[in-house]
XYZ file of C-alpha atoms in Angstrom:
224
model
C 17.558 10.860 3.530
C 16.797 14.478 4.401
C 13.016 14.420 4.115
C 11.470 17.852 4.513
C 7.935 16.684 5.398
C 6.687 14.686 8.382
C 7.126 11.014 7.536
C 5.832 8.286 9.848
C 6.320 4.525 9.617
C 3.599 2.482 11.317
C 4.487 -1.194 11.728
C 1.405 -3.416 11.867
C 2.803 -6.496 13.570
C 1.204 -9.437 15.351
C 2.336 -12.942 16.239
C 0.343 -15.406 14.165
C 0.147 -18.084 16.841
C -2.653 -20.175 18.300
C -3.689 -19.254 21.830
C -6.737 -18.879 24.067
C -7.525 -15.468 22.497
C -7.015 -16.572 18.903
C -9.479 -15.371 16.282
C -12.170 -17.939 15.515
C -14.721 -18.187 12.708
C -17.874 -16.168 13.502
C -16.060 -13.891 15.966
C -16.960 -10.221 15.635
C -14.195 -7.704 16.289
C -14.473 -3.970 16.818
C -11.514 -2.461 14.999
C -9.736 0.806 15.829
C -11.846 2.595 13.219
C -14.962 1.683 15.223
C -16.239 -0.600 12.472
C -17.218 -4.193 13.251
C -15.795 -7.164 11.364
C -17.234 -10.675 11.237
C -14.510 -13.305 10.858
C -15.301 -15.722 8.046
C -11.679 -16.600 7.226
C -9.043 -16.889 9.942
C -6.294 -16.906 7.289
C -7.265 -13.347 6.263
C -5.753 -12.004 9.462
C -3.132 -9.523 8.268
C -5.727 -7.094 6.951
C -7.180 -6.731 10.460
C -4.057 -5.083 11.839
C -3.424 -3.206 8.582
C -6.904 -1.713 8.924
C -5.984 -0.594 12.446
C -2.723 0.841 11.098
C -4.327 3.071 8.468
C -7.032 4.150 10.923
C -4.291 5.130 13.395
C -2.431 7.059 10.694
C -5.612 8.930 9.849
C -7.007 9.588 13.339
C -3.880 9.946 15.472
C -1.174 11.094 13.059
C -3.402 13.268 10.881
C -1.745 11.965 7.721
C -2.923 13.336 4.383
C -1.128 10.601 2.405
C -1.371 7.013 3.652
C 0.494 4.202 1.928
C 0.164 0.671 3.237
C 2.446 -2.058 1.965
C 2.162 -5.740 2.821
C 2.413 -9.311 1.584
C -1.363 -9.448 1.636
C -2.737 -11.952 -0.893
C -1.510 -14.989 -2.776
C -3.775 -13.798 -5.581
C -1.439 -10.839 -6.178
C 1.079 -13.110 -7.895
C -1.672 -14.290 -10.224
C -3.042 -10.804 -10.881
C 0.234 -8.987 -11.611
C 2.864 -11.740 -11.620
C 5.906 -12.430 -9.483
C 7.950 -9.405 -10.588
C 5.332 -6.634 -10.317
C 3.709 -5.648 -7.039
C 0.050 -4.630 -7.252
C -1.052 -1.070 -6.508
C -4.570 0.010 -5.560
C -5.296 3.668 -4.911
C -8.039 6.271 -4.786
C -5.917 8.707 -6.792
C -5.103 8.321 -10.495
C -2.049 10.589 -10.304
C -0.542 8.454 -7.557
C -1.326 5.270 -9.473
C 0.705 6.588 -12.402
C 3.419 7.805 -10.043
C 3.774 4.362 -8.454
C 4.181 2.748 -11.865
C 6.771 5.335 -12.927
C 8.643 5.142 -9.618
C 8.805 1.374 -10.020
C 10.312 1.677 -13.471
C 12.819 4.256 -12.262
C 14.079 2.167 -9.349
C 13.482 -1.437 -10.492
C 10.762 -2.319 -7.956
C 8.071 -2.831 -10.591
C 4.389 -2.057 -9.924
C 1.174 -2.616 -11.879
C -2.328 -1.259 -11.080
C -5.285 -3.254 -9.798
C -8.921 -2.389 -10.465
C -10.171 0.237 -7.981
C -13.966 0.015 -7.943
C -15.395 -0.064 -4.397
C -18.941 0.525 -5.638
C -18.853 -2.885 -7.344
C -16.402 -4.901 -5.258
C -16.819 -3.942 -1.608
C -20.135 -5.798 -1.499
C -18.034 -8.981 -1.411
C -17.633 -8.307 2.330
C -21.338 -7.958 3.119
C -22.265 -9.284 6.566
C -25.683 -9.741 8.169
C -24.320 -9.165 11.679
C -21.427 -6.679 11.289
C -20.261 -3.809 9.127
C -18.291 -6.275 7.010
C -16.723 -9.703 6.860
C -12.965 -10.054 6.664
C -12.864 -12.158 3.486
C -14.648 -12.148 0.150
C -17.720 -14.165 -0.758
C -16.410 -14.914 -4.275
C -12.699 -15.584 -4.664
C -13.011 -15.297 -8.447
C -13.959 -11.608 -8.210
C -10.607 -9.770 -8.062
C -9.656 -10.857 -4.515
C -6.474 -8.744 -4.404
C -8.446 -5.585 -5.142
C -11.076 -6.556 -2.593
C -8.460 -7.165 0.102
C -7.138 -3.665 -0.440
C -10.653 -2.234 -0.280
C -11.122 -3.894 3.104
C -8.206 -1.826 4.409
C -9.421 1.384 2.739
C -12.884 1.027 4.256
C -11.424 1.732 7.695
C -10.459 5.264 6.703
C -13.558 5.579 4.493
C -14.003 5.670 0.735
C -14.965 9.351 1.029
C -11.716 10.248 2.836
C -10.264 13.296 1.030
C -6.611 12.262 1.350
C -4.456 10.031 -0.834
C -4.581 6.326 -0.021
C -2.219 3.879 -1.726
C -2.173 0.130 -1.120
C 0.732 -1.951 -2.445
C 0.465 -5.744 -2.295
C 3.991 -7.163 -2.467
C 3.271 -10.838 -1.794
C 5.114 -12.234 -4.828
C 8.097 -9.939 -5.551
C 9.432 -9.971 -1.980
C 11.013 -13.380 -2.394
C 12.997 -15.372 -4.929
C 13.047 -19.019 -3.934
C 13.963 -19.163 -0.259
C 15.563 -15.704 -0.183
C 14.166 -12.226 0.332
C 14.624 -9.664 -2.425
C 14.327 -6.513 -0.324
C 11.494 -5.326 -2.536
C 9.854 -2.081 -1.499
C 12.717 -0.055 -0.036
C 13.770 1.435 -3.380
C 10.139 1.934 -4.395
C 9.317 4.031 -1.329
C 12.500 6.088 -1.681
C 11.769 6.718 -5.344
C 8.096 7.488 -4.823
C 8.654 9.972 -1.998
C 12.047 11.204 -3.184
C 10.609 14.539 -4.283
C 10.173 15.426 -0.587
C 13.841 14.690 0.116
C 16.916 16.888 -0.016
C 18.809 14.071 -1.707
C 19.498 15.072 -5.346
C 19.473 11.494 -6.607
C 16.072 10.809 -5.042
C 14.800 14.096 -6.464
C 15.944 12.922 -9.879
C 14.147 9.557 -9.798
C 10.971 10.720 -8.045
C 7.908 11.049 -10.286
C 6.217 13.448 -7.853
C 6.993 16.961 -6.722
C 9.121 17.959 -9.712
C 7.932 20.925 -11.768
C 10.797 20.993 -14.221
C 14.409 22.003 -13.736
C 16.242 25.064 -14.894
C 19.164 24.530 -17.323
C 21.619 25.190 -14.475
C 19.954 22.576 -12.271
C 19.941 20.114 -15.159
C 23.673 20.694 -15.768
C 24.391 20.165 -12.069
C 22.432 16.906 -12.101
C 24.262 15.756 -15.241
C 27.528 16.394 -13.434
C 26.346 14.355 -10.455
C 25.264 11.544 -12.760
C 28.759 11.452 -14.283
C 30.342 11.342 -10.821
C 28.049 8.458 -9.822
C 29.016 6.546 -12.976
């Protein structure tokens, strides 16, 4: 799509199968960030490799904007419904941009509560830096799951971190919806040379001159 900035895709993939090295309750893992995690829920496994993914993006790729997207929690569908993904971010401008990008492209997004000073304590462990699942499932578990990932780059990290939980809108019945592709293109479209993506992107646009606006109107007519 003609992106002008460095853009990396890190795929955090693992086979969720039982084997002799499977994660067990009370295991303690050292993640790529160097932080230790006590396993108190073997079903909260995806966040372990997502945490490694964002740590890799930070340490090895030197990214200044990190967006992780995953079908992370069943609670997302309760928190924001089956049509809106949930967004959690350390940056208010990017929170607004995600919502606007979703409206522009049809992949709808709604914010979660971002409050690590109140919610990250849900992961408190007596034997590790954190547990991998919350103590109280009634205390915004989707937000907490995102905070688990963010903790592996650090809550004081100066870059932009965006977490998008897409558990509910990625499927309709037994079929996949393809949710997320349009959202990412819209969100980062301002860094593209594609005029249509520039038009729908909520970021990186400082206003167009009348000539540019006329040219875009002409392109809109051709698309129609």
